[in-house]
RNA sequence: UCCCCUAUAGCUCAAUGGUAGAGCGGGCGGCUGUUAACCGCCAGGUUGCUGGUUCGAGUCCAGCUGGGGGAGCCA
């Protein structure tokens, strides 16, 4: 015994280093001590020094290592989800610390000194530390529970009646209005862990394949990165703007001495590093000031943009397919608990959809063939609101037909007409299409957009002229074609759209911690 | 930005132009190794904002603001 009392267990140590103690010890000293205890303020409850080492564990630790934990004294810290009382003299407290989807049930006996004064007043959201013995549960619904001998209230909920997160289903629209508290719900806890899992999978995928993560700038000096409105970055006094003699705003007096914006894409910058490190990617926030009010758009979102040298469109498409499969495989393996929840409560198909995606090759289809399929469907009676013709961009209804009805899973659409795509995309032999690809996903639409880049300076210049873009603005981009140019390709993957696809959540504002959308930036 | 819908208790929703209701959550009590527990009682409201029609507006009309669905832009 004395030996054990000196066994100091570091909070982060794995439980296997701790020796087991006979389970029948616990009730004895608990009964012996409880009657003599005077009720105290909870936060002042001392940590009892028992004969057994204390394990500081997360809920995930307890639930994932049941056998190793049963019989141990443990200390858990977290927030109360629910409390149920039994007049048999015990209360059941469900504790969550966010380390996994499930909660641990703590059984608090009436003999606790602060039972009536505090335990019976616990409500959803209270922060507590619970110490006790992990035991095999007598009840249904959990295999391990904690027989608490200390319940210490760390933080009360000041007005349980109006606490915004009640133990009941809430609408996502409502939870968006309390975005600072919604991580405490089942759904958003799961979203947070899924986000992390997928982000780590992205980095692992590229790292294992010899890619380098390039930190492309957030602030950009070129306002021509791509289509779309940009957010201005300025330290000028809005109420008193400096003017040039011509009357325009004098950006030479601004912080950077020129007009600057938040980036809408890291692509042009990462291409420069691709031309030296061969395989690179960016993964960071991007900003679009478009007035887009849909369930698929955010003003601030995260994008993954790989760029590969000595590569063509086919290799680019294969990379995108491999990345998506890697991410979703990791998700199913590492966050089975959260995905089970999404399948139960959000989207019954989400797990089988991912399993199907992982196990079958993506459909590849030329834009021209896509148009043919759509025309064939139309002639068979399929109704489209918008007309079809080669050379126009596909409407949402067209994309939806291809990916949802015709193919039933993601489809890679390739080789688009040049006039509907960006200047940097490589001209094909036919002179009328470019080596572009979009991956369309059911329920999402475009999840990936990419292309082989135009590496031939004369062709690039011709495109710049056609689109009436200023060559000076792109001088450094053109330099890449002057000095050791090589064929290269890349794509952009919308991180939140990937999460929407994986979880079946139907609004992109609910898969990012703090959504920024037009007229909405409260938190 | 355009079209359609919508705003009532802490939350989810009821209420023919005529006294503001329920369920859940909260408080109190009962019962129970409970599992979205169950039973009883109690508290809880400037019906989003501004104006209008009417004897009378939660309800009808106009404007504004927020939210949702769809479209465009895109990832």
Coordinates of C-alpha atoms (C1' of nucleotides) in Angstrom, one line a residue:
Chain A
X1 CA 0.0 0.0 0.0
X2 CA 2.7 2.4 1.0
X3 CA 4.4 1.6 -2.2
X4 CA 1.3 2.4 -4.2
X5 CA 0.8 5.8 -2.5
X6 CA 4.2 6.9 -3.8
X7 CA 3.3 5.9 -7.3
X8 CA 3.0 9.2 -8.9
X9 CA 1.1 9.1 -12.1
X10 CA 1.6 11.9 -14.5
X11 CA -1.7 13.1 -16.0
X12 CA -0.7 12.2 -19.5
X13 CA 0.6 8.8 -18.7
X14 CA -1.1 5.9 -20.3
X15 CA -3.2 3.9 -17.8
X16 CA -1.3 0.7 -18.3
X17 CA 1.5 1.8 -16.0
X18 CA -0.8 2.0 -13.0
X19 CA -1.4 -1.1 -11.0
X20 CA -4.9 -2.2 -10.2
X21 CA -6.4 -1.9 -6.8
X22 CA -9.1 -4.2 -5.3
X23 CA -12.4 -2.7 -6.2
X24 CA -13.9 -3.5 -2.8
X25 CA -11.7 -1.0 -1.1
X26 CA -13.8 1.9 -2.3
X27 CA -17.1 1.5 -0.6
X28 CA -15.5 1.0 2.8
X29 CA -13.7 4.3 3.1
X30 CA -16.4 6.2 1.4
X31 CA -18.9 5.0 4.0
X32 CA -16.5 5.7 6.7
X33 CA -15.7 9.2 5.8
X34 CA -19.0 10.6 4.5
X35 CA -21.0 11.0 7.8
X36 CA -18.2 13.0 9.4
X37 CA -17.9 15.4 6.6
X38 CA -19.4 18.8 7.0
X39 CA -21.0 20.3 3.8
X40 CA -18.5 22.8 2.3
X41 CA -18.4 25.1 -0.6
X42 CA -17.7 23.0 -3.6
X43 CA -14.8 24.8 -5.0
X44 CA -13.2 24.4 -1.6
X45 CA -13.5 20.7 -1.5
X46 CA -10.1 19.3 -1.0
X47 CA -8.8 16.5 -3.2
X48 CA -8.7 13.5 -0.9
X49 CA -5.4 11.8 -0.7
X50 CA -6.2 8.1 -1.0
X51 CA -4.2 5.0 -1.0
X52 CA -4.5 4.7 -4.7
X53 CA -2.9 6.8 -7.4
X54 CA -5.2 9.2 -9.2
X55 CA -5.5 9.0 -13.0
X56 CA -6.4 12.2 -14.8
X57 CA -8.2 10.9 -17.8
X58 CA -10.3 12.3 -20.6
X59 CA -13.7 10.8 -21.3
X60 CA -12.2 9.3 -24.5
X61 CA -9.5 7.6 -22.4
X62 CA -12.0 6.0 -20.1
X63 CA -14.3 4.8 -22.8
X64 CA -11.6 3.5 -25.1
X65 CA -9.7 1.6 -22.4
X66 CA -12.5 0.1 -20.4
X67 CA -10.8 -3.0 -19.1
X68 CA -7.6 -1.2 -18.1
X69 CA -9.5 1.5 -16.3
X70 CA -12.1 -0.5 -14.4
X71 CA -11.0 -0.6 -10.7
X72 CA -8.8 2.6 -11.0
X73 CA -9.3 5.8 -9.2
X74 CA -9.8 8.5 -11.9
X75 CA -10.4 12.2 -12.1
X76 CA -12.5 13.6 -14.9
X77 CA -13.0 17.2 -15.8
X78 CA -15.7 18.4 -18.1
X79 CA -19.2 19.8 -18.4
X80 CA -22.5 18.4 -17.3
X81 CA -24.8 17.3 -20.1
X82 CA -27.7 16.0 -18.0
X83 CA -28.4 15.0 -14.4
X84 CA -31.0 12.4 -13.3
X85 CA -31.9 11.8 -9.7
X86 CA -32.9 8.6 -8.1
X87 CA -34.4 8.8 -4.6
X88 CA -32.7 5.6 -3.9
X89 CA -30.0 8.0 -2.9
X90 CA -28.0 8.6 -6.0
X91 CA -27.8 11.0 -9.0
X92 CA -26.5 10.2 -12.4
X93 CA -24.4 12.9 -14.1
X94 CA -23.5 12.7 -17.7
X95 CA -20.1 14.3 -18.3
X96 CA -18.7 15.5 -21.5
X97 CA -15.2 16.9 -22.1
X98 CA -15.3 16.9 -25.9
X99 CA -12.6 14.4 -26.3
X100 CA -15.0 12.0 -28.0
X101 CA -18.7 11.9 -28.9
X102 CA -19.9 9.9 -25.9
X103 CA -20.3 11.0 -22.3
X104 CA -19.3 9.2 -19.2
X105 CA -21.9 8.6 -16.5
X106 CA -20.8 9.5 -13.0
X107 CA -22.9 8.1 -10.1
X108 CA -23.0 10.5 -7.2
X109 CA -24.3 9.1 -3.9
X110 CA -26.4 11.1 -1.5
X111 CA -23.7 10.7 1.1
X112 CA -21.5 13.2 -0.7
X113 CA -21.1 16.2 1.6
X114 CA -22.3 18.6 -1.1
X115 CA -25.0 16.3 -2.4
X116 CA -28.1 18.4 -1.6
X117 CA -26.3 21.7 -1.7
X118 CA -24.7 21.3 -5.0
X119 CA -25.0 18.0 -6.8
X120 CA -28.8 18.3 -6.9
X121 CA -28.4 21.7 -8.4
X122 CA -26.2 20.7 -11.3
X123 CA -27.7 21.6 -14.6
X124 CA -26.6 21.3 -18.2
X125 CA -23.4 23.3 -18.8
X126 CA -22.0 23.3 -15.3
X127 CA -18.2 22.7 -15.2
X128 CA -17.2 20.0 -12.7
X129 CA -14.3 17.8 -11.6
X130 CA -15.3 14.3 -10.6
X131 CA -13.1 11.9 -8.7
X132 CA -14.0 8.3 -8.1
X133 CA -13.6 4.7 -9.0
X134 CA -14.2 3.5 -12.5
X135 CA -16.4 0.5 -12.4
X136 CA -18.3 -1.7 -14.8
X137 CA -21.8 -0.2 -15.1
X138 CA -24.8 -1.8 -13.5
X139 CA -27.2 0.0 -15.9
X140 CA -27.8 -0.1 -19.6
X141 CA -26.3 2.3 -22.1
X142 CA -22.7 2.4 -20.9
X143 CA -20.1 -0.2 -20.1
X144 CA -18.0 1.9 -17.7
X145 CA -19.1 4.5 -15.2
X146 CA -17.5 6.4 -12.3
X147 CA -18.6 5.9 -8.7
X148 CA -18.0 9.5 -7.6
X149 CA -16.6 10.3 -4.1
X150 CA -15.9 13.9 -5.0
X151 CA -17.9 16.1 -7.2
X152 CA -16.3 19.5 -7.3
X153 CA -18.2 22.3 -9.1
X154 CA -15.7 24.5 -10.9
X155 CA -18.2 26.8 -12.7
X156 CA -21.9 27.1 -12.3
X157 CA -24.4 28.1 -14.9
X158 CA -25.8 31.3 -13.5
X159 CA -29.3 31.1 -14.8
X160 CA -30.3 27.5 -15.8
X161 CA -33.6 28.7 -17.0
X162 CA -32.2 30.8 -19.8
X163 CA -29.0 28.9 -20.5
X164 CA -29.1 28.8 -24.3
X165 CA -28.0 25.2 -24.7
X166 CA -30.7 23.1 -23.3
X167 CA -30.6 19.3 -23.2
X168 CA -33.0 19.0 -26.2
X169 CA -32.8 19.3 -29.9
X170 CA -32.1 22.8 -31.2
X171 CA -32.4 24.2 -34.7
X172 CA -29.1 24.9 -36.4
X173 CA -30.4 28.4 -37.2
X174 CA -30.9 29.1 -33.6
X175 CA -27.5 27.7 -32.6
X176 CA -25.8 29.9 -35.2
X177 CA -27.1 32.8 -33.1
X178 CA -25.2 31.4 -30.1
X179 CA -22.2 30.4 -32.0
X180 CA -20.0 30.8 -28.9
X181 CA -21.9 28.1 -27.1
X182 CA -22.8 25.7 -29.9
X183 CA -19.6 23.7 -29.6
X184 CA -21.2 22.2 -26.5
X185 CA -23.8 20.4 -28.5
X186 CA -23.5 16.9 -29.9
X187 CA -23.5 18.1 -33.5
X188 CA -20.9 20.8 -33.2
X189 CA -18.7 18.8 -31.0
X190 CA -18.7 16.2 -33.7
X191 CA -18.1 18.8 -36.4
X192 CA -15.1 20.1 -34.5
X193 CA -13.5 16.7 -34.2
X194 CA -14.3 15.8 -37.9
X195 CA -12.8 19.1 -39.1
X196 CA -9.6 18.4 -37.2
X197 CA -9.4 14.8 -38.4
X198 CA -9.8 15.9 -42.0
X199 CA -7.3 18.7 -41.7
X200 CA -4.7 16.3 -40.2
X201 CA -5.4 13.8 -43.0
X202 CA -4.8 16.5 -45.6
X203 CA -1.4 17.3 -44.2
X204 CA -0.5 13.6 -43.7
X205 CA -1.5 12.8 -47.3
X206 CA 0.8 15.4 -48.8
X207 CA 3.6 14.9 -46.3
X208 CA 3.7 11.2 -47.0
X209 CA 3.9 11.9 -50.7
X210 CA 6.8 14.4 -50.5
X211 CA 4.8 17.6 -50.8
X212 CA 5.8 20.8 -49.0
X213 CA 3.3 23.0 -47.3
X214 CA 3.7 26.6 -48.6
X215 CA 2.4 29.4 -46.5
X216 CA 1.1 31.7 -49.2
X217 CA 0.2 35.2 -48.2
X218 CA -3.2 36.3 -46.9
X219 CA -2.7 39.9 -48.0
X220 CA -2.2 40.3 -51.7
X221 CA -1.1 43.2 -53.9
X222 CA -2.8 42.1 -57.0
X223 CA -6.5 42.5 -57.4
X224 CA -6.6 40.2 -60.3
X225 CA -6.1 36.8 -58.7
X226 CA -9.3 35.5 -60.1
X227 CA -12.9 36.3 -60.6
X228 CA -14.8 37.6 -57.6
X229 CA -15.0 40.6 -55.3
X230 CA -12.2 41.0 -52.9
X231 CA -12.0 42.5 -49.4
X232 CA -9.9 45.6 -49.2
X233 CA -7.0 45.8 -46.7
X234 CA -6.2 49.4 -45.8
X235 CA -5.2 51.6 -42.9
X236 CA -6.4 54.7 -44.6
X237 CA -8.9 56.9 -42.7
X238 CA -12.2 56.1 -44.2
X239 CA -13.6 59.5 -43.2
X240 CA -10.7 61.4 -44.8
X241 CA -9.2 59.6 -47.8
X242 CA -6.1 61.0 -49.3
X243 CA -6.6 62.0 -53.0
X244 CA -4.3 62.2 -56.0
X245 CA -4.4 65.4 -58.1
X246 CA -6.7 63.5 -60.4
X247 CA -9.2 63.0 -57.6
X248 CA -8.8 59.2 -57.2
X249 CA -7.8 57.7 -53.9
X250 CA -4.1 57.9 -53.3
X251 CA -3.1 54.4 -52.3
X252 CA 0.6 55.4 -52.2
X253 CA -0.2 56.7 -48.8
X254 CA -1.7 53.4 -47.7
X255 CA 0.1 51.0 -45.4
X256 CA 1.7 49.0 -48.2
X257 CA 2.0 52.0 -50.5
X258 CA -0.4 50.4 -52.9
X259 CA -3.9 48.9 -53.1
X260 CA -4.1 45.6 -51.3
X261 CA -6.7 42.9 -50.6
X262 CA -7.3 39.7 -48.8
X263 CA -6.4 36.7 -51.0
X264 CA -9.1 34.8 -52.9
X265 CA -6.7 32.0 -53.8
X266 CA -3.1 31.0 -53.0
X267 CA -2.6 29.5 -56.5
X268 CA -0.6 32.1 -58.3
X269 CA 1.8 32.4 -55.4
X270 CA 2.1 28.7 -54.8
X271 CA 3.0 28.1 -58.5
X272 CA 6.2 30.0 -57.9
X273 CA 7.2 27.6 -55.2
X274 CA 6.1 24.7 -57.4
X275 CA 8.7 25.8 -59.9
X276 CA 11.4 25.1 -57.4
X277 CA 10.1 22.4 -54.9
X278 CA 8.1 20.4 -57.5
X279 CA 5.3 19.2 -55.2
X280 CA 3.7 21.8 -53.0
X281 CA 0.3 22.8 -51.5
X282 CA -1.4 25.5 -49.6
X283 CA -3.9 25.1 -46.9
X284 CA -5.3 28.2 -45.4
X285 CA -8.1 30.7 -45.3
X286 CA -9.4 32.5 -48.3
X287 CA -11.8 35.4 -48.6
X288 CA -14.5 36.2 -51.1
X289 CA -16.6 39.4 -50.9
X290 CA -19.2 38.0 -53.2
X291 CA -22.8 38.7 -52.0
X292 CA -23.5 35.0 -52.0
X293 CA -26.4 33.9 -49.8
X294 CA -26.5 30.2 -50.2
X295 CA -25.9 27.1 -48.0
X296 CA -22.7 26.4 -50.0
X297 CA -20.9 29.8 -49.7
X298 CA -18.8 31.5 -47.0
X299 CA -17.0 34.8 -47.2
X300 CA -14.2 33.2 -45.3
X301 CA -13.4 29.6 -45.9
X302 CA -10.4 27.3 -46.0
X303 CA -9.0 25.9 -49.2
X304 CA -6.5 23.2 -50.1
X305 CA -4.5 24.0 -53.3
X306 CA -1.8 21.5 -54.4
X307 CA 0.4 22.3 -57.3
X308 CA 2.5 19.7 -59.1
X309 CA 5.4 20.2 -61.6
X310 CA 6.0 18.1 -64.6
X311 CA 2.4 17.0 -64.5
X312 CA -0.7 17.1 -66.8
X313 CA -4.4 17.2 -66.2
X314 CA -4.8 13.5 -65.9
X315 CA -2.2 13.4 -63.1
X316 CA -3.9 16.4 -61.5
X317 CA -7.3 14.6 -61.5
X318 CA -5.8 11.4 -60.1
X319 CA -4.2 13.5 -57.3
X320 CA -7.6 15.0 -56.4
X321 CA -9.2 11.6 -56.4
X322 CA -6.5 10.1 -54.2
X323 CA -6.7 13.0 -51.8
X324 CA -10.4 12.8 -51.3
X325 CA -10.3 9.0 -50.8
X326 CA -7.5 9.4 -48.3
X327 CA -9.3 12.0 -46.3
X328 CA -12.6 10.1 -46.1
X329 CA -10.9 6.8 -45.3
X330 CA -9.1 8.5 -42.4
X331 CA -12.4 10.0 -41.3
X332 CA -14.2 6.7 -41.2
X333 CA -11.4 5.1 -39.3
X334 CA -10.6 7.8 -36.8
X335 CA -14.0 9.3 -36.1
X336 CA -16.3 6.4 -36.3
X337 CA -18.1 7.7 -33.2
X338 CA -18.9 11.0 -34.7
X339 CA -19.8 9.5 -38.1
X340 CA -22.2 7.1 -36.4
X341 CA -23.9 10.2 -34.9
X342 CA -24.2 11.9 -38.3
X343 CA -25.6 8.7 -39.8
X344 CA -28.2 8.4 -37.0
X345 CA -29.3 12.0 -36.8
X346 CA -28.2 14.0 -39.8
X347 CA -27.9 11.9 -42.9
X348 CA -28.5 8.2 -42.9
X349 CA -26.5 7.7 -46.1
X350 CA -23.3 9.5 -45.1
X351 CA -21.3 6.5 -44.1
X352 CA -22.3 4.2 -47.0
X353 CA -21.8 7.2 -49.3
X354 CA -18.2 7.5 -48.2
X355 CA -17.5 3.8 -48.3
X356 CA -18.8 3.7 -51.8
X357 CA -16.7 6.7 -52.8
X358 CA -13.6 5.2 -51.4
X359 CA -14.0 1.8 -53.1
X360 CA -14.8 2.8 -56.6
X361 CA -12.9 4.9 -59.2
X362 CA -14.2 8.4 -59.9
X363 CA -16.1 8.8 -63.2
X364 CA -14.2 10.9 -65.7
X365 CA -16.1 12.7 -68.4
X366 CA -15.3 15.3 -71.0
X367 CA -17.3 18.5 -70.8
X368 CA -18.4 17.8 -74.4
X369 CA -19.6 14.3 -73.4
X370 CA -21.4 15.8 -70.4
X371 CA -23.3 18.1 -72.8
X372 CA -24.2 15.0 -74.9
X373 CA -25.5 13.2 -71.8
X374 CA -27.6 16.1 -70.8
X375 CA -29.0 16.5 -74.3
X376 CA -29.8 12.8 -74.4
X377 CA -31.6 13.1 -71.0
X378 CA -33.4 16.2 -72.2
X379 CA -34.7 14.4 -75.3
X380 CA -35.9 11.5 -73.1
X381 CA -38.1 13.9 -71.2
X382 CA -35.8 15.2 -68.4
X383 CA -36.9 18.8 -67.8
X384 CA -34.3 21.5 -67.4
X385 CA -35.1 25.2 -66.7
X386 CA -32.0 26.4 -68.5
X387 CA -31.1 25.8 -72.1
X388 CA -28.2 23.5 -73.0
X389 CA -25.5 24.4 -75.5
X390 CA -21.9 23.6 -76.0
X391 CA -19.8 26.6 -74.8
X392 CA -21.9 27.7 -71.9
X393 CA -21.3 26.9 -68.3
X394 CA -23.4 24.2 -66.7
X395 CA -26.2 25.3 -64.5
X396 CA -26.7 23.8 -61.0
X397 CA -29.5 21.6 -62.3
X398 CA -27.2 20.2 -65.0
X399 CA -24.4 19.5 -62.6
X400 CA -26.9 17.9 -60.3
X401 CA -28.2 15.6 -63.0
X402 CA -24.8 14.4 -64.0
X403 CA -23.5 13.7 -60.5
X404 CA -26.7 12.7 -58.7
X405 CA -28.7 11.0 -61.3
X406 CA -26.5 9.8 -64.2
X407 CA -23.4 8.8 -62.2
X408 CA -24.6 8.7 -58.5
X409 CA -21.2 9.7 -57.1
X410 CA -18.5 12.3 -57.7
X411 CA -17.7 12.9 -61.4
X412 CA -14.7 14.6 -62.8
X413 CA -15.7 16.8 -65.7
X414 CA -12.7 17.8 -67.9
X415 CA -11.7 20.0 -70.8
X416 CA -14.1 22.9 -70.7
X417 CA -14.6 25.6 -73.4
X418 CA -11.8 28.2 -73.1
X419 CA -14.2 31.1 -73.0
X420 CA -15.8 30.1 -69.6
X421 CA -12.5 29.4 -67.8
X422 CA -9.6 31.4 -66.4
X423 CA -6.7 32.8 -68.4
X424 CA -4.0 30.6 -66.8
X425 CA -5.6 27.3 -67.9
X426 CA -3.7 25.4 -70.6
X427 CA -5.0 25.6 -74.2
X428 CA -5.8 22.2 -75.6
X429 CA -4.8 21.0 -79.1
X430 CA -8.3 21.7 -80.4
X431 CA -7.9 25.4 -79.8
X432 CA -11.3 25.8 -78.3
X433 CA -11.0 23.9 -74.9
X434 CA -8.7 24.2 -72.0
X435 CA -7.3 21.5 -69.7
X436 CA -9.6 22.3 -66.8
X437 CA -11.4 19.9 -64.5
X438 CA -14.2 20.2 -61.9
X439 CA -15.2 17.5 -59.5
X440 CA -18.9 17.6 -58.9
X441 CA -20.3 15.9 -55.9
X442 CA -23.9 14.9 -55.1
X443 CA -25.6 17.5 -52.9
X444 CA -22.7 19.9 -53.1
X445 CA -22.0 20.8 -56.7
X446 CA -18.4 21.8 -57.4
X447 CA -16.1 20.5 -54.6
X448 CA -12.9 20.7 -56.6
X449 CA -11.9 23.1 -59.4
X450 CA -8.5 22.7 -61.1
X451 CA -6.5 22.7 -64.3
X452 CA -3.3 22.2 -66.0
X453 CA -1.6 25.6 -66.2
X454 CA -0.5 27.3 -69.4
X455 CA 3.3 26.9 -69.3
X456 CA 4.0 28.4 -72.8
X457 CA 4.6 32.1 -72.6
X458 CA 3.3 32.9 -76.0
X459 CA 0.1 31.1 -75.4
X460 CA -0.3 32.7 -72.0
X461 CA 0.2 36.2 -73.4
X462 CA -2.3 35.5 -76.1
X463 CA -4.9 34.6 -73.4
X464 CA -4.0 37.7 -71.4
X465 CA -4.6 39.8 -74.5
X466 CA -7.9 38.0 -75.3
X467 CA -9.1 38.7 -71.8
X468 CA -7.7 42.2 -71.8
X469 CA -5.6 41.7 -68.8
X470 CA -2.6 43.8 -68.0
X471 CA 0.7 42.0 -68.6
X472 CA 2.6 44.2 -66.2
X473 CA 0.4 43.0 -63.4
X474 CA 1.4 39.5 -64.1
X475 CA 5.1 40.1 -64.8
X476 CA 6.2 37.8 -62.0
X477 CA 3.8 35.1 -63.1
X478 CA 5.0 35.4 -66.6
X479 CA 8.6 35.1 -65.4
X480 CA 7.9 31.5 -64.4
X481 CA 7.3 30.9 -68.1
X482 CA 10.5 32.6 -69.1
X483 CA 12.8 30.8 -66.8
X484 CA 12.8 27.0 -66.9
X485 CA 9.1 26.6 -67.5
X486 CA 7.5 23.1 -67.2
X487 CA 4.1 21.7 -67.5
X488 CA 2.3 21.8 -64.2
X489 CA -1.1 21.5 -62.8
X490 CA -3.1 21.9 -59.6
X491 CA -6.6 22.3 -58.1
X492 CA -8.5 23.9 -55.2
X493 CA -10.5 21.8 -52.8
X494 CA -13.0 23.7 -50.6
X495 CA -12.4 22.3 -47.2
X496 CA -15.9 23.1 -45.8
X497 CA -17.5 21.6 -48.9
X498 CA -15.7 18.4 -48.2
X499 CA -17.0 18.4 -44.7
X500 CA -20.5 19.1 -45.8
X501 CA -20.2 16.2 -48.2
X502 CA -18.8 13.8 -45.6
X503 CA -21.2 14.6 -42.8
X504 CA -24.5 15.3 -44.7
X505 CA -24.8 18.7 -42.9
X506 CA -26.8 20.8 -45.3
X507 CA -25.5 24.2 -44.5
X508 CA -21.9 25.2 -44.9
X509 CA -22.3 27.7 -42.1
X510 CA -22.6 24.8 -39.7
X511 CA -19.3 23.1 -40.5
X512 CA -17.0 26.0 -39.6
X513 CA -16.6 27.3 -36.1
X514 CA -17.5 30.9 -36.8
X515 CA -19.2 31.5 -40.2
X516 CA -18.7 34.7 -42.0
X517 CA -21.4 35.5 -44.5
X518 CA -22.9 38.7 -45.9
X519 CA -24.4 40.8 -43.1
X520 CA -23.1 38.3 -40.5
X521 CA -19.9 38.5 -38.5
X522 CA -21.1 38.7 -34.9
X523 CA -18.7 36.4 -33.1
Chain B
rU1 C1' -28.2 40.7 -55.9
rC2 C1' -33.1 38.3 -57.7
rC3 C1' -37.6 35.0 -56.6
rC4 C1' -40.5 32.5 -52.8
rC5 C1' -41.3 31.6 -47.5
rU6 C1' -40.8 33.2 -42.5
rA7 C1' -40.3 36.0 -37.3
rU8 C1' -45.4 34.4 -30.8
rA9 C1' -42.3 32.1 -23.6
rG10 C1' -35.2 30.2 -22.6
rC11 C1' -36.1 26.5 -27.1
rU12 C1' -39.7 24.0 -30.8
rC13 C1' -44.4 25.4 -32.3
rA14 C1' -50.2 26.5 -31.8
rA15 C1' -53.9 30.5 -31.6
rU16 C1' -61.7 32.3 -37.9
rG17 C1' -59.8 40.1 -37.0
rG18 C1' -62.5 39.5 -30.6
rU19 C1' -59.4 37.4 -22.9
rA20 C1' -51.8 34.7 -25.2
rG21 C1' -51.7 28.4 -25.4
rA22 C1' -49.0 23.5 -25.5
rG23 C1' -44.6 20.4 -25.3
rC24 C1' -39.6 20.6 -23.9
rG25 C1' -36.3 23.3 -20.7
rG26 C1' -36.3 25.8 -15.4
rG27 C1' -38.1 25.9 -9.9
rC28 C1' -40.7 22.9 -6.1
rG29 C1' -42.7 18.0 -4.7
rG30 C1' -43.6 12.6 -5.7
rC31 C1' -41.5 8.0 -7.7
rU32 C1' -37.5 5.3 -9.8
rG33 C1' -29.8 2.0 -11.0
rU34 C1' -31.6 6.2 -14.0
rU35 C1' -30.7 6.5 -20.0
rA36 C1' -34.6 12.2 -24.6
rA37 C1' -36.9 8.8 -17.6
rC38 C1' -42.0 9.3 -15.6
rC39 C1' -46.3 11.9 -12.5
rG40 C1' -48.3 16.6 -10.1
rC41 C1' -47.9 21.8 -9.1
rC42 C1' -45.6 26.8 -10.1
rA43 C1' -43.1 30.7 -12.6
rG44 C1' -42.3 32.4 -17.4
rG45 C1' -44.9 37.2 -23.0
rU46 C1' -43.6 45.1 -25.2
rU47 C1' -46.2 38.4 -30.5
rG48 C1' -38.7 41.2 -34.6
rC49 C1' -38.8 47.0 -35.5
rU50 C1' -41.6 51.4 -37.6
rG51 C1' -46.0 53.1 -39.5
rG52 C1' -51.0 52.2 -41.5
rU53 C1' -56.3 50.0 -42.0
rU54 C1' -60.1 48.8 -38.1
rC55 C1' -64.7 49.8 -32.7
rG56 C1' -60.8 46.1 -32.0
rA57 C1' -54.4 43.5 -35.0
rG58 C1' -50.2 37.9 -33.0
rU59 C1' -53.6 37.7 -37.3
rC60 C1' -54.8 42.4 -42.7
rC61 C1' -51.4 46.3 -45.6
rA62 C1' -46.5 49.0 -46.4
rG63 C1' -41.4 49.7 -45.3
rC64 C1' -37.1 48.0 -42.5
rU65 C1' -34.1 44.2 -40.1
rG66 C1' -32.9 39.1 -39.2
rG67 C1' -33.5 33.8 -40.7
rG68 C1' -34.7 29.7 -44.3
rG69 C1' -35.3 27.5 -49.4
rG70 C1' -34.1 28.3 -54.6
rA71 C1' -31.1 31.0 -58.4
rG72 C1' -26.5 33.7 -59.9
rC73 C1' -21.1 33.9 -58.6
rC74 C1' -17.8 30.0 -57.0
rA75 C1' -14.7 26.2 -53.5

